[in-house]
């Protein structure tokens, strides 16, 4: 079940805001009845009409983007900052990011207009492994890294076990490059995990999402996922990330 305004926006008829206006103006019917309540939940078998015209769903599209730093993982920003959809000027479908990367985080972000696919990948139960490379302040001791490996208490609870690999350390600059693999997707999770062991993140990049990598993509580049990759991602999420 999805919110009515989201269904209308994803069908390509109108933006989310315009869809809300259409609903409030009584221009939207669900199963033949005018619905004026924002947020009404509708399912796949419900018939939605806008101005008397049944909704046609957009054909689903799937992309992988190498998000640069300094870009918002959203489709629009009220402060006019750069958003991830700015990298898809020729894509007419209403795509949006699957989950998010922080403004200052770069790397791999999946974009789609397929809500069911996005929900499947983002469902906490189905979280696939994500590999991040972090430049952190200081040189963490093994004991500190073990806390990340076993799970560490954050304000929203314990983290699941993580894989951690020290790539390099720079004694002069007092920084380290650390690869960390997690399958959860909590807000600012990697930053908060390193913060919790006293080694704040200076720079963060997501290099891998399941089997997907950034191969061939410079920052700001995107490519369409192959049908096989989409299928593999679905299978992976349905098998709870395995
Ligand atoms: N963890 C973070 O801290 N930030 C991100 O953007 C992604 C994961």
PDB file of C-alpha atoms and ligand atoms in Angstrom:
ATOM      1  CA  UNK A   1       0.000   0.000   0.000  1.00  0.00           C
ATOM      2  CA  UNK A   2       1.275   3.467  -0.898  1.00  0.00           C
ATOM      3  CA  UNK A   3       0.075   6.981  -0.206  1.00  0.00           C
ATOM      4  CA  UNK A   4      -2.221   8.290  -2.904  1.00  0.00           C
ATOM      5  CA  UNK A   5      -0.143  11.385  -3.700  1.00  0.00           C
ATOM      6  CA  UNK A   6       2.951   9.196  -4.098  1.00  0.00           C
ATOM      7  CA  UNK A   7       1.162   6.876  -6.539  1.00  0.00           C
ATOM      8  CA  UNK A   8       0.027   9.875  -8.589  1.00  0.00           C
ATOM      9  CA  UNK A   9       3.512  11.413  -8.592  1.00  0.00           C
ATOM     10  CA  UNK A  10       5.117   8.126  -9.607  1.00  0.00           C
ATOM     11  CA  UNK A  11       2.732   7.678 -12.472  1.00  0.00           C
ATOM     12  CA  UNK A  12       4.252  10.826 -13.963  1.00  0.00           C
ATOM     13  CA  UNK A  13       1.010  12.845 -13.948  1.00  0.00           C
ATOM     14  CA  UNK A  14       2.176  15.517 -11.517  1.00  0.00           C
ATOM     15  CA  UNK A  15       4.713  16.375  -8.874  1.00  0.00           C
ATOM     16  CA  UNK A  16       4.001  15.251  -5.314  1.00  0.00           C
ATOM     17  CA  UNK A  17       2.899  18.771  -4.356  1.00  0.00           C
ATOM     18  CA  UNK A  18       0.620  19.127  -7.403  1.00  0.00           C
ATOM     19  CA  UNK A  19      -0.810  15.665  -6.690  1.00  0.00           C
ATOM     20  CA  UNK A  20      -1.762  16.868  -3.210  1.00  0.00           C
ATOM     21  CA  UNK A  21      -3.532  19.868  -4.731  1.00  0.00           C
ATOM     22  CA  UNK A  22      -5.391  17.610  -7.146  1.00  0.00           C
ATOM     23  CA  UNK A  23      -6.548  15.434  -4.238  1.00  0.00           C
ATOM     24  CA  UNK A  24      -7.655  18.407  -2.132  1.00  0.00           C
ATOM     25  CA  UNK A  25      -9.475  19.854  -5.166  1.00  0.00           C
ATOM     26  CA  UNK A  26     -11.512  16.653  -5.502  1.00  0.00           C
ATOM     27  CA  UNK A  27      -9.976  15.748  -8.863  1.00  0.00           C
ATOM     28  CA  UNK A  28      -8.908  12.278  -7.772  1.00  0.00           C
ATOM     29  CA  UNK A  29     -11.070   9.169  -7.575  1.00  0.00           C
ATOM     30  CA  UNK A  30     -10.199   5.820  -6.044  1.00  0.00           C
ATOM     31  CA  UNK A  31     -12.419   2.967  -7.230  1.00  0.00           C
ATOM     32  CA  UNK A  32     -14.923   5.476  -8.555  1.00  0.00           C
ATOM     33  CA  UNK A  33     -15.191   7.545  -5.354  1.00  0.00           C
ATOM     34  CA  UNK A  34     -13.735  11.025  -4.927  1.00  0.00           C
ATOM     35  CA  UNK A  35     -11.037  10.946  -2.240  1.00  0.00           C
ATOM     36  CA  UNK A  36      -9.985  14.227  -0.654  1.00  0.00           C
ATOM     37  CA  UNK A  37      -7.890  12.879   2.207  1.00  0.00           C
ATOM     38  CA  UNK A  38      -4.151  13.266   1.762  1.00  0.00           C
ATOM     39  CA  UNK A  39      -2.251  10.141   2.646  1.00  0.00           C
ATOM     40  CA  UNK A  40      -5.061   7.733   1.796  1.00  0.00           C
ATOM     41  CA  UNK A  41      -3.405   4.364   1.229  1.00  0.00           C
ATOM     42  CA  UNK A  42      -4.042   2.603  -2.032  1.00  0.00           C
ATOM     43  CA  UNK A  43      -2.939  -0.811  -3.230  1.00  0.00           C
ATOM     44  CA  UNK A  44      -2.077  -2.273  -6.614  1.00  0.00           C
ATOM     45  CA  UNK A  45      -5.638  -3.373  -7.296  1.00  0.00           C
ATOM     46  CA  UNK A  46      -7.196   0.018  -6.572  1.00  0.00           C
ATOM     47  CA  UNK A  47      -8.250   2.009  -9.623  1.00  0.00           C
ATOM     48  CA  UNK A  48      -7.010   5.582  -9.405  1.00  0.00           C
ATOM     49  CA  UNK A  49      -8.291   8.289 -11.756  1.00  0.00           C
ATOM     50  CA  UNK A  50      -7.083  11.870 -12.066  1.00  0.00           C
ATOM     51  CA  UNK A  51      -9.486  14.240 -13.802  1.00  0.00           C
ATOM     52  CA  UNK A  52     -11.410  11.185 -14.985  1.00  0.00           C
ATOM     53  CA  UNK A  53      -8.346   9.591 -16.609  1.00  0.00           C
ATOM     54  CA  UNK A  54      -7.061   6.282 -15.190  1.00  0.00           C
ATOM     55  CA  UNK A  55      -3.415   6.319 -14.101  1.00  0.00           C
ATOM     56  CA  UNK A  56      -0.913   4.558 -16.294  1.00  0.00           C
ATOM     57  CA  UNK A  57       2.195   3.497 -14.463  1.00  0.00           C
ATOM     58  CA  UNK A  58       5.525   4.624 -15.881  1.00  0.00           C
ATOM     59  CA  UNK A  59       7.719   1.835 -17.163  1.00  0.00           C
ATOM     60  CA  UNK A  60      10.232   1.073 -14.416  1.00  0.00           C
ATOM     61  CA  UNK A  61      13.804   2.322 -14.873  1.00  0.00           C
ATOM     62  CA  UNK A  62      16.882   1.633 -12.769  1.00  0.00           C
ATOM     63  CA  UNK A  63      20.204   3.464 -12.559  1.00  0.00           C
ATOM     64  CA  UNK A  64      23.385   3.522 -10.537  1.00  0.00           C
ATOM     65  CA  UNK A  65      24.919   6.936  -9.845  1.00  0.00           C
ATOM     66  CA  UNK A  66      28.338   7.852  -8.514  1.00  0.00           C
ATOM     67  CA  UNK A  67      27.122  10.688  -6.312  1.00  0.00           C
ATOM     68  CA  UNK A  68      29.685  13.436  -5.800  1.00  0.00           C
ATOM     69  CA  UNK A  69      30.079  15.103  -2.413  1.00  0.00           C
ATOM     70  CA  UNK A  70      27.997  18.230  -1.889  1.00  0.00           C
ATOM     71  CA  UNK A  71      24.814  16.811  -3.416  1.00  0.00           C
ATOM     72  CA  UNK A  72      21.514  16.101  -1.632  1.00  0.00           C
ATOM     73  CA  UNK A  73      19.969  12.626  -1.949  1.00  0.00           C
ATOM     74  CA  UNK A  74      16.582  14.062  -2.863  1.00  0.00           C
ATOM     75  CA  UNK A  75      14.624  15.007  -5.968  1.00  0.00           C
ATOM     76  CA  UNK A  76      14.349  18.662  -5.032  1.00  0.00           C
ATOM     77  CA  UNK A  77      15.753  21.061  -2.478  1.00  0.00           C
ATOM     78  CA  UNK A  78      14.071  24.195  -1.193  1.00  0.00           C
ATOM     79  CA  UNK A  79      17.467  25.875  -0.784  1.00  0.00           C
ATOM     80  CA  UNK A  80      18.313  25.203  -4.441  1.00  0.00           C
ATOM     81  CA  UNK A  81      21.292  23.013  -3.676  1.00  0.00           C
ATOM     82  CA  UNK A  82      22.328  20.341  -6.149  1.00  0.00           C
ATOM     83  CA  UNK A  83      20.215  17.182  -5.931  1.00  0.00           C
ATOM     84  CA  UNK A  84      20.844  13.693  -7.296  1.00  0.00           C
ATOM     85  CA  UNK A  85      18.218  13.995 -10.043  1.00  0.00           C
ATOM     86  CA  UNK A  86      20.277  16.862 -11.546  1.00  0.00           C
ATOM     87  CA  UNK A  87      22.563  14.137 -12.911  1.00  0.00           C
ATOM     88  CA  UNK A  88      19.735  12.711 -15.046  1.00  0.00           C
ATOM     89  CA  UNK A  89      18.702  15.625 -17.273  1.00  0.00           C
ATOM     90  CA  UNK A  90      17.452  13.341 -20.051  1.00  0.00           C
ATOM     91  CA  UNK A  91      15.479  10.930 -17.882  1.00  0.00           C
ATOM     92  CA  UNK A  92      11.792  11.799 -17.983  1.00  0.00           C
ATOM     93  CA  UNK A  93      10.637   9.237 -15.458  1.00  0.00           C
ATOM     94  CA  UNK A  94      10.239  10.410 -11.870  1.00  0.00           C
ATOM     95  CA  UNK A  95      13.202   8.642 -10.394  1.00  0.00           C
ATOM     96  CA  UNK A  96      14.325   8.966  -6.795  1.00  0.00           C
ATOM     97  CA  UNK A  97      17.149   7.551  -4.699  1.00  0.00           C
ATOM     98  CA  UNK A  98      16.920   4.184  -2.971  1.00  0.00           C
ATOM     99  CA  UNK A  99      17.846   5.284   0.536  1.00  0.00           C
ATOM    100  CA  UNK A 100      20.245   8.144   0.894  1.00  0.00           C
ATOM    101  CA  UNK A 101      23.832   9.190   1.153  1.00  0.00           C
ATOM    102  CA  UNK A 102      24.651  12.248   3.259  1.00  0.00           C
ATOM    103  CA  UNK A 103      25.324  15.554   1.545  1.00  0.00           C
ATOM    104  CA  UNK A 104      29.047  15.100   2.204  1.00  0.00           C
ATOM    105  CA  UNK A 105      29.197  11.396   1.356  1.00  0.00           C
ATOM    106  CA  UNK A 106      30.077  10.358  -2.179  1.00  0.00           C
ATOM    107  CA  UNK A 107      29.585   7.090  -3.982  1.00  0.00           C
ATOM    108  CA  UNK A 108      27.143   4.498  -5.105  1.00  0.00           C
ATOM    109  CA  UNK A 109      23.465   5.348  -5.112  1.00  0.00           C
ATOM    110  CA  UNK A 110      20.709   3.413  -6.874  1.00  0.00           C
ATOM    111  CA  UNK A 111      17.975   5.497  -8.502  1.00  0.00           C
ATOM    112  CA  UNK A 112      14.615   4.186  -9.709  1.00  0.00           C
ATOM    113  CA  UNK A 113      10.933   4.970 -10.140  1.00  0.00           C
ATOM    114  CA  UNK A 114       9.985   1.459  -8.992  1.00  0.00           C
ATOM    115  CA  UNK A 115       8.601   1.865  -5.473  1.00  0.00           C
ATOM    116  CA  UNK A 116       8.215  -1.839  -4.852  1.00  0.00           C
ATOM    117  CA  UNK A 117      11.882  -2.438  -5.785  1.00  0.00           C
ATOM    118  CA  UNK A 118      13.048   0.493  -3.630  1.00  0.00           C
ATOM    119  CA  UNK A 119      11.038  -0.735  -0.646  1.00  0.00           C
ATOM    120  CA  UNK A 120      12.382  -4.257  -1.077  1.00  0.00           C
ATOM    121  CA  UNK A 121      15.993  -3.034  -1.032  1.00  0.00           C
ATOM    122  CA  UNK A 122      15.442  -0.662   1.872  1.00  0.00           C
ATOM    123  CA  UNK A 123      13.456  -2.980   4.109  1.00  0.00           C
ATOM    124  CA  UNK A 124      15.559  -3.457   7.272  1.00  0.00           C
ATOM    125  CA  UNK A 125      15.111  -7.214   7.032  1.00  0.00           C
ATOM    126  CA  UNK A 126      16.508  -7.317   3.504  1.00  0.00           C
ATOM    127  CA  UNK A 127      19.441  -4.976   3.851  1.00  0.00           C
ATOM    128  CA  UNK A 128      22.262  -5.925   1.544  1.00  0.00           C
ATOM    129  CA  UNK A 129      25.952  -5.417   2.375  1.00  0.00           C
ATOM    130  CA  UNK A 130      27.252  -1.942   1.656  1.00  0.00           C
ATOM    131  CA  UNK A 131      30.951  -1.268   1.525  1.00  0.00           C
ATOM    132  CA  UNK A 132      32.211   2.158   2.590  1.00  0.00           C
ATOM    133  CA  UNK A 133      35.692   3.605   2.615  1.00  0.00           C
ATOM    134  CA  UNK A 134      36.214   6.166   5.353  1.00  0.00           C
ATOM    135  CA  UNK A 135      39.095   8.508   5.986  1.00  0.00           C
ATOM    136  CA  UNK A 136      39.081   8.994   9.738  1.00  0.00           C
ATOM    137  CA  UNK A 137      40.905  11.150  12.207  1.00  0.00           C
ATOM    138  CA  UNK A 138      43.648   9.350  14.133  1.00  0.00           C
ATOM    139  CA  UNK A 139      44.805   5.760  14.023  1.00  0.00           C
ATOM    140  CA  UNK A 140      42.271   3.486  15.709  1.00  0.00           C
ATOM    141  CA  UNK A 141      43.547   0.735  18.009  1.00  0.00           C
ATOM    142  CA  UNK A 142      42.512  -2.865  17.352  1.00  0.00           C
ATOM    143  CA  UNK A 143      40.298  -2.768  20.437  1.00  0.00           C
ATOM    144  CA  UNK A 144      38.402   0.171  19.009  1.00  0.00           C
ATOM    145  CA  UNK A 145      37.905  -1.508  15.657  1.00  0.00           C
ATOM    146  CA  UNK A 146      36.723  -4.676  17.408  1.00  0.00           C
ATOM    147  CA  UNK A 147      33.871  -2.654  18.863  1.00  0.00           C
ATOM    148  CA  UNK A 148      32.738  -1.841  15.324  1.00  0.00           C
ATOM    149  CA  UNK A 149      33.174  -5.468  14.291  1.00  0.00           C
ATOM    150  CA  UNK A 150      31.101  -6.836  17.169  1.00  0.00           C
ATOM    151  CA  UNK A 151      28.513  -4.052  17.302  1.00  0.00           C
ATOM    152  CA  UNK A 152      28.571  -0.758  19.123  1.00  0.00           C
ATOM    153  CA  UNK A 153      25.922   1.074  21.092  1.00  0.00           C
ATOM    154  CA  UNK A 154      24.598   4.153  19.320  1.00  0.00           C
ATOM    155  CA  UNK A 155      21.771   6.352  20.556  1.00  0.00           C
ATOM    156  CA  UNK A 156      19.315   4.291  18.452  1.00  0.00           C
ATOM    157  CA  UNK A 157      20.603   0.932  19.684  1.00  0.00           C
ATOM    158  CA  UNK A 158      23.347  -1.588  18.994  1.00  0.00           C
ATOM    159  CA  UNK A 159      24.719  -1.862  15.474  1.00  0.00           C
ATOM    160  CA  UNK A 160      24.852  -5.243  13.765  1.00  0.00           C
ATOM    161  CA  UNK A 161      28.299  -6.803  13.346  1.00  0.00           C
ATOM    162  CA  UNK A 162      30.418  -5.083  10.684  1.00  0.00           C
ATOM    163  CA  UNK A 163      33.423  -6.078   8.617  1.00  0.00           C
ATOM    164  CA  UNK A 164      36.371  -3.743   9.059  1.00  0.00           C
ATOM    165  CA  UNK A 165      39.676  -3.563   7.201  1.00  0.00           C
ATOM    166  CA  UNK A 166      42.420  -0.997   7.687  1.00  0.00           C
ATOM    167  CA  UNK A 167      43.585   0.049   4.210  1.00  0.00           C
ATOM    168  CA  UNK A 168      46.315   2.465   5.276  1.00  0.00           C
ATOM    169  CA  UNK A 169      47.431   4.753   8.050  1.00  0.00           C
ATOM    170  CA  UNK A 170      49.282   8.060   7.844  1.00  0.00           C
ATOM    171  CA  UNK A 171      51.183   8.780  11.057  1.00  0.00           C
ATOM    172  CA  UNK A 172      52.308  12.217   9.900  1.00  0.00           C
ATOM    173  CA  UNK A 173      48.808  13.423   9.067  1.00  0.00           C
ATOM    174  CA  UNK A 174      47.328  11.309  11.871  1.00  0.00           C
ATOM    175  CA  UNK A 175      44.622   9.825   9.653  1.00  0.00           C
ATOM    176  CA  UNK A 176      43.574   6.336   8.564  1.00  0.00           C
ATOM    177  CA  UNK A 177      41.730   4.905   5.603  1.00  0.00           C
ATOM    178  CA  UNK A 178      39.343   2.178   6.720  1.00  0.00           C
ATOM    179  CA  UNK A 179      36.987  -0.019   4.747  1.00  0.00           C
ATOM    180  CA  UNK A 180      33.797  -0.898   6.599  1.00  0.00           C
ATOM    181  CA  UNK A 181      30.981  -3.166   5.441  1.00  0.00           C
ATOM    182  CA  UNK A 182      27.570  -2.858   7.053  1.00  0.00           C
ATOM    183  CA  UNK A 183      24.144  -4.101   6.050  1.00  0.00           C
ATOM    184  CA  UNK A 184      22.010  -1.719   8.062  1.00  0.00           C
ATOM    185  CA  UNK A 185      21.020   1.668   6.700  1.00  0.00           C
ATOM    186  CA  UNK A 186      20.508   3.920   9.693  1.00  0.00           C
ATOM    187  CA  UNK A 187      20.881   7.639   9.390  1.00  0.00           C
ATOM    188  CA  UNK A 188      24.570   8.706   9.293  1.00  0.00           C
ATOM    189  CA  UNK A 189      25.417   5.267  10.612  1.00  0.00           C
ATOM    190  CA  UNK A 190      29.048   4.975   9.514  1.00  0.00           C
ATOM    191  CA  UNK A 191      29.846   8.489  10.723  1.00  0.00           C
ATOM    192  CA  UNK A 192      28.210   7.769  14.071  1.00  0.00           C
ATOM    193  CA  UNK A 193      30.019   4.442  14.443  1.00  0.00           C
ATOM    194  CA  UNK A 194      33.444   6.037  13.977  1.00  0.00           C
ATOM    195  CA  UNK A 195      32.448   8.978  16.149  1.00  0.00           C
ATOM    196  CA  UNK A 196      31.536   6.476  18.885  1.00  0.00           C
ATOM    197  CA  UNK A 197      35.085   5.044  18.918  1.00  0.00           C
ATOM    198  CA  UNK A 198      36.618   8.517  18.974  1.00  0.00           C
ATOM    199  CA  UNK A 199      37.780   8.605  15.341  1.00  0.00           C
ATOM    200  CA  UNK A 200      35.470  10.965  13.464  1.00  0.00           C
ATOM    201  CA  UNK A 201      35.062  10.579   9.713  1.00  0.00           C
ATOM    202  CA  UNK A 202      36.801  13.162   7.552  1.00  0.00           C
ATOM    203  CA  UNK A 203      35.681  11.754   4.217  1.00  0.00           C
ATOM    204  CA  UNK A 204      33.236   8.979   3.326  1.00  0.00           C
ATOM    205  CA  UNK A 205      32.505   7.109   0.122  1.00  0.00           C
ATOM    206  CA  UNK A 206      30.186   4.164  -0.591  1.00  0.00           C
ATOM    207  CA  UNK A 207      32.072   1.890  -2.954  1.00  0.00           C
ATOM    208  CA  UNK A 208      29.787  -1.105  -3.202  1.00  0.00           C
ATOM    209  CA  UNK A 209      26.148  -2.068  -2.792  1.00  0.00           C
ATOM    210  CA  UNK A 210      25.816  -5.854  -2.731  1.00  0.00           C
ATOM    211  CA  UNK A 211      27.658  -6.946  -5.874  1.00  0.00           C
ATOM    212  CA  UNK A 212      27.306  -3.525  -7.540  1.00  0.00           C
ATOM    213  CA  UNK A 213      30.440  -1.402  -7.789  1.00  0.00           C
ATOM    214  CA  UNK A 214      31.333   2.011  -9.187  1.00  0.00           C
ATOM    215  CA  UNK A 215      33.444   0.468 -11.953  1.00  0.00           C
ATOM    216  CA  UNK A 216      33.701   2.846 -14.908  1.00  0.00           C
ATOM    217  CA  UNK A 217      31.754   5.638 -13.193  1.00  0.00           C
ATOM    218  CA  UNK A 218      33.478   8.904 -12.361  1.00  0.00           C
ATOM    219  CA  UNK A 219      31.822  11.189  -9.781  1.00  0.00           C
ATOM    220  CA  UNK A 220      28.623  12.496 -11.359  1.00  0.00           C
ATOM    221  CA  UNK A 221      28.396   9.618 -13.868  1.00  0.00           C
ATOM    222  CA  UNK A 222      25.433   7.280 -13.966  1.00  0.00           C
ATOM    223  CA  UNK A 223      24.469   4.230 -15.971  1.00  0.00           C
ATOM    224  CA  UNK A 224      21.378   2.134 -16.370  1.00  0.00           C
ATOM    225  CA  UNK A 225      21.351  -1.168 -14.487  1.00  0.00           C
ATOM    226  CA  UNK A 226      21.040  -4.216 -16.732  1.00  0.00           C
ATOM    227  CA  UNK A 227      17.873  -6.317 -16.351  1.00  0.00           C
ATOM    228  CA  UNK A 228      20.097  -9.042 -14.935  1.00  0.00           C
ATOM    229  CA  UNK A 229      21.511  -6.726 -12.264  1.00  0.00           C
ATOM    230  CA  UNK A 230      17.996  -5.642 -11.293  1.00  0.00           C
ATOM    231  CA  UNK A 231      16.980  -9.272 -10.993  1.00  0.00           C
ATOM    232  CA  UNK A 232      20.093 -10.120  -8.968  1.00  0.00           C
ATOM    233  CA  UNK A 233      19.390  -7.238  -6.569  1.00  0.00           C
ATOM    234  CA  UNK A 234      15.808  -8.427  -6.125  1.00  0.00           C
ATOM    235  CA  UNK A 235      16.950 -11.968  -5.435  1.00  0.00           C
ATOM    236  CA  UNK A 236      19.623 -10.755  -3.041  1.00  0.00           C
ATOM    237  CA  UNK A 237      17.168  -8.611  -1.070  1.00  0.00           C
ATOM    238  CA  UNK A 238      14.562 -11.374  -1.000  1.00  0.00           C
ATOM    239  CA  UNK A 239      17.208 -13.690   0.434  1.00  0.00           C
ATOM    240  CA  UNK A 240      17.834 -11.140   3.188  1.00  0.00           C
ATOM    241  CA  UNK A 241      21.017  -9.755   1.688  1.00  0.00           C
ATOM    242  CA  UNK A 242      22.768 -13.100   1.074  1.00  0.00           C
TER     243      UNK A 242
HETATM  244  N1  LIG B   1      26.686   6.221   6.695  1.00  0.00           N
HETATM  245  C1  LIG B   1      26.899   7.536   6.873  1.00  0.00           C
HETATM  246  O1  LIG B   1      27.330   7.964   7.929  1.00  0.00           O
HETATM  247  N2  LIG B   1      26.620   8.358   5.867  1.00  0.00           N
HETATM  248  C2  LIG B   1      26.154   7.938   4.671  1.00  0.00           C
HETATM  249  O2  LIG B   1      25.925   8.745   3.772  1.00  0.00           O
HETATM  250  C3  LIG B   1      25.945   6.562   4.506  1.00  0.00           C
HETATM  251  C4  LIG B   1      26.221   5.722   5.542  1.00  0.00           C
END
